[in-house]
PDB file of C-alpha atoms in Angstrom:
ATOM      1  CA  UNK A   1       0.060  -0.132   0.018  1.00 81.00           C
ATOM      2  CA  UNK A   2       1.431   3.535  -0.855  1.00 91.00           C
ATOM      3  CA  UNK A   3       1.194   6.044   1.685  1.00 94.00           C
ATOM      4  CA  UNK A   4       0.135   9.272   0.391  1.00 96.00           C
ATOM      5  CA  UNK A   5       1.747  12.290   2.032  1.00 96.00           C
ATOM      6  CA  UNK A   6       1.226  16.152   2.155  1.00 97.00           C
ATOM      7  CA  UNK A   7       4.157  18.433   2.629  1.00 96.00           C
ATOM      8  CA  UNK A   8       2.846  21.900   4.542  1.00 95.00           C
ATOM      9  CA  UNK A   9       5.574  24.165   4.959  1.00 93.00           C
ATOM     10  CA  UNK A  10       6.161  27.900   3.721  1.00 92.00           C
ATOM     11  CA  UNK A  11       9.951  27.027   2.616  1.00 91.00           C
ATOM     12  CA  UNK A  12      10.011  25.724  -0.720  1.00 92.00           C
ATOM     13  CA  UNK A  13      13.529  24.587  -0.513  1.00 91.00           C
ATOM     14  CA  UNK A  14      12.555  22.536   2.596  1.00 89.00           C
ATOM     15  CA  UNK A  15       9.429  20.766   1.107  1.00 92.00           C
ATOM     16  CA  UNK A  16      11.743  20.222  -2.099  1.00 93.00           C
ATOM     17  CA  UNK A  17      14.147  18.187   0.424  1.00 91.00           C
ATOM     18  CA  UNK A  18      11.413  16.259   1.865  1.00 92.00           C
ATOM     19  CA  UNK A  19       9.917  15.493  -1.345  1.00 94.00           C
ATOM     20  CA  UNK A  20      13.154  14.338  -2.683  1.00 94.00           C
ATOM     21  CA  UNK A  21      13.267  11.353   0.227  1.00 93.00           C
ATOM     22  CA  UNK A  22      10.011  10.424   0.128  1.00 94.00           C
ATOM     23  CA  UNK A  23      10.108   9.916  -3.707  1.00 92.00           C
ATOM     24  CA  UNK A  24      13.076   7.461  -3.515  1.00 94.00           C
ATOM     25  CA  UNK A  25      10.642   5.193  -1.217  1.00 94.00           C
ATOM     26  CA  UNK A  26       8.558   2.473  -2.892  1.00 94.00           C
ATOM     27  CA  UNK A  27       5.638   2.820  -0.374  1.00 94.00           C
ATOM     28  CA  UNK A  28       5.424   6.480  -0.329  1.00 95.00           C
ATOM     29  CA  UNK A  29       4.227   9.293  -2.779  1.00 94.00           C
ATOM     30  CA  UNK A  30       3.834  13.181  -2.177  1.00 95.00           C
ATOM     31  CA  UNK A  31       0.375  13.862  -3.412  1.00 95.00           C
ATOM     32  CA  UNK A  32      -0.107  17.361  -2.383  1.00 95.00           C
ATOM     33  CA  UNK A  33       1.806  20.719  -1.168  1.00 95.00           C
ATOM     34  CA  UNK A  34       0.938  23.522   0.947  1.00 95.00           C
ATOM     35  CA  UNK A  35       2.916  26.706   1.583  1.00 93.00           C
ATOM     36  CA  UNK A  36       0.245  27.510   4.731  1.00 93.00           C
ATOM     37  CA  UNK A  37      -2.551  25.947   6.818  1.00 93.00           C
ATOM     38  CA  UNK A  38      -5.401  27.443   4.647  1.00 94.00           C
ATOM     39  CA  UNK A  39      -3.603  25.936   1.498  1.00 95.00           C
ATOM     40  CA  UNK A  40      -3.544  22.754   3.314  1.00 95.00           C
ATOM     41  CA  UNK A  41      -6.863  22.414   4.354  1.00 94.00           C
ATOM     42  CA  UNK A  42      -8.044  23.523   0.760  1.00 94.00           C
ATOM     43  CA  UNK A  43      -6.035  20.918  -0.812  1.00 94.00           C
ATOM     44  CA  UNK A  44      -7.303  17.913   1.452  1.00 94.00           C
ATOM     45  CA  UNK A  45     -10.916  18.930   0.262  1.00 92.00           C
ATOM     46  CA  UNK A  46      -9.943  17.148  -3.024  1.00 92.00           C
ATOM     47  CA  UNK A  47      -6.898  15.092  -2.584  1.00 94.00           C
ATOM     48  CA  UNK A  48      -6.829  11.861  -0.599  1.00 94.00           C
ATOM     49  CA  UNK A  49      -4.041  11.975   2.041  1.00 96.00           C
ATOM     50  CA  UNK A  50      -2.693   9.913   4.753  1.00 95.00           C
ATOM     51  CA  UNK A  51      -0.306  11.524   6.474  1.00 95.00           C
ATOM     52  CA  UNK A  52       0.676  15.286   6.522  1.00 96.00           C
ATOM     53  CA  UNK A  53       3.762  16.577   7.570  1.00 95.00           C
ATOM     54  CA  UNK A  54       3.199  19.703   9.151  1.00 92.00           C
ATOM     55  CA  UNK A  55       5.336  22.995   9.634  1.00 90.00           C
ATOM     56  CA  UNK A  56       3.615  25.310  12.884  1.00 85.00           C
ATOM     57  CA  UNK A  57       5.106  28.445  11.915  1.00 85.00           C
ATOM     58  CA  UNK A  58       3.551  29.479   8.672  1.00 88.00           C
ATOM     59  CA  UNK A  59       1.658  32.780   7.591  1.00 86.00           C
ATOM     60  CA  UNK A  60      -2.184  32.682   7.212  1.00 89.00           C
ATOM     61  CA  UNK A  61      -3.010  30.070   9.371  1.00 90.00           C
ATOM     62  CA  UNK A  62      -0.377  28.115  11.402  1.00 88.00           C
ATOM     63  CA  UNK A  63       0.133  24.596  11.516  1.00 88.00           C
ATOM     64  CA  UNK A  64      -1.586  24.058  14.915  1.00 88.00           C
ATOM     65  CA  UNK A  65      -4.696  25.732  14.224  1.00 92.00           C
ATOM     66  CA  UNK A  66      -4.454  23.768  10.865  1.00 93.00           C
ATOM     67  CA  UNK A  67      -4.162  20.586  12.386  1.00 93.00           C
ATOM     68  CA  UNK A  68      -7.036  21.222  14.859  1.00 91.00           C
ATOM     69  CA  UNK A  69      -9.121  21.922  12.022  1.00 94.00           C
ATOM     70  CA  UNK A  70      -7.868  18.962   9.968  1.00 94.00           C
ATOM     71  CA  UNK A  71      -8.186  16.515  12.921  1.00 89.00           C
ATOM     72  CA  UNK A  72     -11.805  17.621  13.641  1.00 86.00           C
ATOM     73  CA  UNK A  73     -13.050  15.937  10.373  1.00 86.00           C
ATOM     74  CA  UNK A  74     -14.186  12.697   9.843  1.00 82.00           C
ATOM     75  CA  UNK A  75     -11.528  10.283   8.565  1.00 84.00           C
ATOM     76  CA  UNK A  76      -9.018  12.712   9.080  1.00 89.00           C
ATOM     77  CA  UNK A  77      -5.322  11.839   8.136  1.00 93.00           C
ATOM     78  CA  UNK A  78      -2.478  11.486  10.338  1.00 91.00           C
ATOM     79  CA  UNK A  79      -0.686  14.751  10.982  1.00 91.00           C
ATOM     80  CA  UNK A  80       2.948  14.659  12.119  1.00 90.00           C
ATOM     81  CA  UNK A  81       4.118  18.147  13.305  1.00 87.00           C
ATOM     82  CA  UNK A  82       7.739  19.419  12.567  1.00 84.00           C
ATOM     83  CA  UNK A  83       9.489  21.557  14.819  1.00 78.00           C
ATOM     84  CA  UNK A  84      12.704  23.401  14.754  1.00 76.00           C
ATOM     85  CA  UNK A  85      13.596  22.907  18.483  1.00 63.00           C
ATOM     86  CA  UNK A  86      13.317  19.737  21.102  1.00 58.00           C
ATOM     87  CA  UNK A  87      10.279  20.889  23.597  1.00 54.00           C
ATOM     88  CA  UNK A  88       9.099  23.519  21.611  1.00 60.00           C
ATOM     89  CA  UNK A  89       5.598  24.956  22.934  1.00 67.00           C
ATOM     90  CA  UNK A  90       4.133  24.444  19.434  1.00 70.00           C
ATOM     91  CA  UNK A  91       4.734  20.985  19.491  1.00 69.00           C
ATOM     92  CA  UNK A  92       2.765  20.870  22.883  1.00 71.00           C
ATOM     93  CA  UNK A  93      -0.029  22.790  21.098  1.00 77.00           C
ATOM     94  CA  UNK A  94       0.103  20.518  18.037  1.00 78.00           C
ATOM     95  CA  UNK A  95      -0.149  17.423  20.282  1.00 77.00           C
ATOM     96  CA  UNK A  96      -3.237  18.824  21.990  1.00 79.00           C
ATOM     97  CA  UNK A  97      -4.503  19.445  18.440  1.00 83.00           C
ATOM     98  CA  UNK A  98      -4.867  16.121  17.462  1.00 84.00           C
ATOM     99  CA  UNK A  99      -1.494  15.495  15.971  1.00 86.00           C
ATOM    100  CA  UNK A 100      -0.073  11.948  16.285  1.00 82.00           C
ATOM    101  CA  UNK A 101       3.284  13.171  17.131  1.00 79.00           C
ATOM    102  CA  UNK A 102       6.218  15.685  16.610  1.00 78.00           C
ATOM    103  CA  UNK A 103       9.438  15.594  14.642  1.00 79.00           C
ATOM    104  CA  UNK A 104      12.334  17.746  14.694  1.00 79.00           C
ATOM    105  CA  UNK A 105      12.942  19.365  10.973  1.00 81.00           C
ATOM    106  CA  UNK A 106      16.792  18.292  11.085  1.00 82.00           C
ATOM    107  CA  UNK A 107      15.742  14.371  11.879  1.00 81.00           C
ATOM    108  CA  UNK A 108      17.693  11.947   9.625  1.00 86.00           C
ATOM    109  CA  UNK A 109      15.897  10.823   6.861  1.00 88.00           C
ATOM    110  CA  UNK A 110      15.593   7.161   8.018  1.00 87.00           C
ATOM    111  CA  UNK A 111      13.966   8.559  11.229  1.00 83.00           C
ATOM    112  CA  UNK A 112      11.431  10.613   9.321  1.00 87.00           C
ATOM    113  CA  UNK A 113      10.448   8.055   7.084  1.00 90.00           C
ATOM    114  CA  UNK A 114      10.318   5.694  10.232  1.00 86.00           C
ATOM    115  CA  UNK A 115       7.747   8.188  11.840  1.00 84.00           C
ATOM    116  CA  UNK A 116       5.839   8.572   8.572  1.00 89.00           C
ATOM    117  CA  UNK A 117       5.171   4.791   8.366  1.00 88.00           C
ATOM    118  CA  UNK A 118       4.176   4.323  11.955  1.00 81.00           C
ATOM    119  CA  UNK A 119       1.913   7.284  11.989  1.00 82.00           C
ATOM    120  CA  UNK A 120       0.323   5.475   8.802  1.00 84.00           C
ATOM    121  CA  UNK A 121       0.074   2.445  10.742  1.00 78.00           C
ATOM    122  CA  UNK A 122      -2.111   3.879  13.599  1.00 70.00           C
ATOM    123  CA  UNK A 123       0.926   4.430  16.080  1.00 62.00           C
ATOM    124  CA  UNK A 124       2.384   7.592  17.490  1.00 58.00           C
ATOM    125  CA  UNK A 125       5.715   8.676  16.959  1.00 54.00           C
ATOM    126  CA  UNK A 126       6.622  10.489  20.249  1.00 57.00           C
ATOM    127  CA  UNK A 127       7.633   8.387  22.872  1.00 53.00           C
ATOM    128  CA  UNK A 128       5.483   8.796  26.116  1.00 54.00           C
ATOM    129  CA  UNK A 129       8.319   9.733  28.083  1.00 55.00           C
ATOM    130  CA  UNK A 130       9.137  12.598  25.361  1.00 58.00           C
ATOM    131  CA  UNK A 131       5.593  13.492  25.685  1.00 58.00           C
ATOM    132  CA  UNK A 132       5.580  13.611  29.264  1.00 59.00           C
ATOM    133  CA  UNK A 133       8.468  16.102  29.295  1.00 63.00           C
ATOM    134  CA  UNK A 134       6.493  18.440  26.966  1.00 61.00           C
ATOM    135  CA  UNK A 135       3.685  18.298  29.386  1.00 61.00           C
ATOM    136  CA  UNK A 136       5.409  18.611  32.493  1.00 65.00           C
ATOM    137  CA  UNK A 137       7.339  21.548  31.009  1.00 65.00           C
ATOM    138  CA  UNK A 138       3.624  23.604  29.971  1.00 59.00           C
ATOM    139  CA  UNK A 139       1.421  22.043  32.744  1.00 58.00           C
ATOM    140  CA  UNK A 140       0.705  25.501  33.719  1.00 57.00           C
ATOM    141  CA  UNK A 141      -1.148  25.875  30.286  1.00 54.00           C
ATOM    142  CA  UNK A 142      -3.407  23.211  31.049  1.00 53.00           C
ATOM    143  CA  UNK A 143      -6.618  23.938  32.962  1.00 51.00           C
ATOM    144  CA  UNK A 144      -6.827  23.447  36.839  1.00 48.00           C
ATOM    145  CA  UNK A 145      -9.016  20.460  37.527  1.00 45.00           C
ATOM    146  CA  UNK A 146      -8.346  20.659  41.113  1.00 46.00           C
ATOM    147  CA  UNK A 147      -7.610  17.199  43.131  1.00 45.00           C
ATOM    148  CA  UNK A 148      -9.670  14.591  41.357  1.00 48.00           C
ATOM    149  CA  UNK A 149      -9.712  13.692  37.693  1.00 47.00           C
ATOM    150  CA  UNK A 150     -13.130  15.542  36.090  1.00 53.00           C
ATOM    151  CA  UNK A 151     -13.509  13.737  32.881  1.00 65.00           C
ATOM    152  CA  UNK A 152     -16.323  11.937  32.554  1.00 73.00           C
ATOM    153  CA  UNK A 153     -15.251   9.456  30.382  1.00 74.00           C
ATOM    154  CA  UNK A 154     -12.704   8.190  32.537  1.00 85.00           C
ATOM    155  CA  UNK A 155     -15.264   6.443  34.641  1.00 86.00           C
ATOM    156  CA  UNK A 156     -15.827   4.107  31.785  1.00 87.00           C
ATOM    157  CA  UNK A 157     -12.448   2.476  32.670  1.00 91.00           C
ATOM    158  CA  UNK A 158     -11.941  -0.326  34.741  1.00 93.00           C
ATOM    159  CA  UNK A 159      -9.669  -0.161  37.517  1.00 93.00           C
ATOM    160  CA  UNK A 160      -7.138  -2.197  35.461  1.00 95.00           C
ATOM    161  CA  UNK A 161      -7.580   0.459  32.494  1.00 94.00           C
ATOM    162  CA  UNK A 162      -6.928   3.217  34.750  1.00 92.00           C
ATOM    163  CA  UNK A 163      -3.900   1.900  35.994  1.00 93.00           C
ATOM    164  CA  UNK A 164      -2.520   1.150  32.454  1.00 93.00           C
ATOM    165  CA  UNK A 165      -3.502   4.437  31.460  1.00 92.00           C
ATOM    166  CA  UNK A 166      -1.509   6.239  34.365  1.00 89.00           C
ATOM    167  CA  UNK A 167       1.530   3.894  33.438  1.00 89.00           C
ATOM    168  CA  UNK A 168       1.341   5.333  29.789  1.00 85.00           C
ATOM    169  CA  UNK A 169       1.041   8.940  30.857  1.00 81.00           C
ATOM    170  CA  UNK A 170       4.053   8.063  33.130  1.00 79.00           C
ATOM    171  CA  UNK A 171       6.202   7.075  30.242  1.00 74.00           C
ATOM    172  CA  UNK A 172       6.268   3.376  30.112  1.00 80.00           C
ATOM    173  CA  UNK A 173       6.342   1.457  27.389  1.00 79.00           C
ATOM    174  CA  UNK A 174       3.823  -1.528  26.902  1.00 84.00           C
ATOM    175  CA  UNK A 175       6.553  -3.760  27.841  1.00 86.00           C
ATOM    176  CA  UNK A 176       7.407  -1.865  30.836  1.00 88.00           C
ATOM    177  CA  UNK A 177       3.801  -1.730  31.644  1.00 91.00           C
ATOM    178  CA  UNK A 178       3.444  -5.656  31.449  1.00 93.00           C
ATOM    179  CA  UNK A 179       6.519  -5.980  33.725  1.00 94.00           C
ATOM    180  CA  UNK A 180       5.180  -3.505  36.504  1.00 94.00           C
ATOM    181  CA  UNK A 181       1.684  -5.053  36.331  1.00 94.00           C
ATOM    182  CA  UNK A 182       2.620  -8.634  36.042  1.00 93.00           C
ATOM    183  CA  UNK A 183       0.732  -9.064  32.600  1.00 92.00           C
ATOM    184  CA  UNK A 184       1.688 -10.493  29.161  1.00 93.00           C
ATOM    185  CA  UNK A 185       2.414  -7.638  26.600  1.00 89.00           C
ATOM    186  CA  UNK A 186      -0.387  -8.828  24.349  1.00 91.00           C
ATOM    187  CA  UNK A 187      -2.760  -8.127  27.654  1.00 94.00           C
ATOM    188  CA  UNK A 188      -1.539  -4.720  28.121  1.00 92.00           C
ATOM    189  CA  UNK A 189      -1.655  -4.018  24.088  1.00 89.00           C
ATOM    190  CA  UNK A 190      -5.378  -5.136  24.563  1.00 93.00           C
ATOM    191  CA  UNK A 191      -6.044  -2.852  27.713  1.00 94.00           C
ATOM    192  CA  UNK A 192      -4.293   0.288  25.592  1.00 91.00           C
ATOM    193  CA  UNK A 193      -7.084  -0.650  22.850  1.00 90.00           C
ATOM    194  CA  UNK A 194      -9.796  -0.242  24.886  1.00 93.00           C
ATOM    195  CA  UNK A 195      -8.670   2.653  26.512  1.00 92.00           C
ATOM    196  CA  UNK A 196      -8.418   4.266  23.067  1.00 89.00           C
ATOM    197  CA  UNK A 197     -11.925   3.307  22.221  1.00 89.00           C
ATOM    198  CA  UNK A 198     -13.725   4.145  25.141  1.00 91.00           C
ATOM    199  CA  UNK A 199     -12.023   7.981  25.443  1.00 89.00           C
ATOM    200  CA  UNK A 200     -12.586   8.068  21.785  1.00 85.00           C
ATOM    201  CA  UNK A 201      -9.042   9.059  21.519  1.00 83.00           C
ATOM    202  CA  UNK A 202      -6.725   8.124  18.439  1.00 77.00           C
ATOM    203  CA  UNK A 203      -3.249   7.174  20.012  1.00 77.00           C
ATOM    204  CA  UNK A 204      -1.167   6.902  23.245  1.00 78.00           C
ATOM    205  CA  UNK A 205      -0.173  10.394  22.585  1.00 76.00           C
ATOM    206  CA  UNK A 206      -3.651  11.960  23.510  1.00 79.00           C
ATOM    207  CA  UNK A 207      -3.924   9.172  26.316  1.00 83.00           C
ATOM    208  CA  UNK A 208      -1.079  11.005  27.910  1.00 79.00           C
ATOM    209  CA  UNK A 209      -2.559  14.573  26.978  1.00 78.00           C
ATOM    210  CA  UNK A 210      -5.676  13.826  28.490  1.00 83.00           C
ATOM    211  CA  UNK A 211      -4.292  11.943  31.692  1.00 83.00           C
ATOM    212  CA  UNK A 212      -2.658  15.363  32.238  1.00 77.00           C
ATOM    213  CA  UNK A 213      -5.742  17.736  31.581  1.00 77.00           C
ATOM    214  CA  UNK A 214      -7.894  15.872  33.693  1.00 81.00           C
ATOM    215  CA  UNK A 215      -5.481  15.439  36.872  1.00 77.00           C
ATOM    216  CA  UNK A 216      -5.079  11.786  36.861  1.00 80.00           C
ATOM    217  CA  UNK A 217      -1.464  12.475  36.248  1.00 74.00           C
ATOM    218  CA  UNK A 218       0.477  15.608  37.467  1.00 66.00           C
ATOM    219  CA  UNK A 219       3.631  17.366  36.035  1.00 57.00           C
ATOM    220  CA  UNK A 220       6.179  15.514  37.355  1.00 54.00           C
ATOM    221  CA  UNK A 221       4.947  11.876  36.466  1.00 49.00           C
ATOM    222  CA  UNK A 222       2.954  11.466  39.843  1.00 53.00           C
ATOM    223  CA  UNK A 223      -0.666  10.354  40.023  1.00 58.00           C
ATOM    224  CA  UNK A 224      -3.169  12.827  40.781  1.00 52.00           C
TER     225      UNK A 224
END
């Protein structure tokens, strides 16, 4: 299956470089390009896209707001945010807007290609620990929820699923969670899948964001 990619960046030279890298891959095709968020949204109305590589700092409409609008649509493509600096506040905003992950613009080509494939397959390409560092830094921007988690959907989770969600938010991989809870990795994967379904989330990144927003996990990785 060919992965249909859209490049969204106001720097033509950068888009050209990415296009050359992707064109050399037998399983990828650049089907659209845009120089800003407005143009990207317009292109998506007529062009089927699987993965959007989204810059954040662009004229007319920045990548964060474009991501929010794109991800709010049914059957939306996956969005991979491209940032200039690690732990950029734009990356944090992009994750909250619905992006499946973020990468630095100077990432080695192999890592970028792996990220696109991971996003296309439904995985998040930001390690939960990296997401946690982002949230720890920008936790003051999150709404205050008091001492108890306030998200009604959390009530749908079983006690075990709640445990798994907390550990995901604390940056543990499925294997690490399995070891911590004395479960098989397959069982943990099943729990994570049920958490995503019950809470209407797209991937693990959004699990981490929601855990912080509701107070289930607090800045520093502790339980709420």
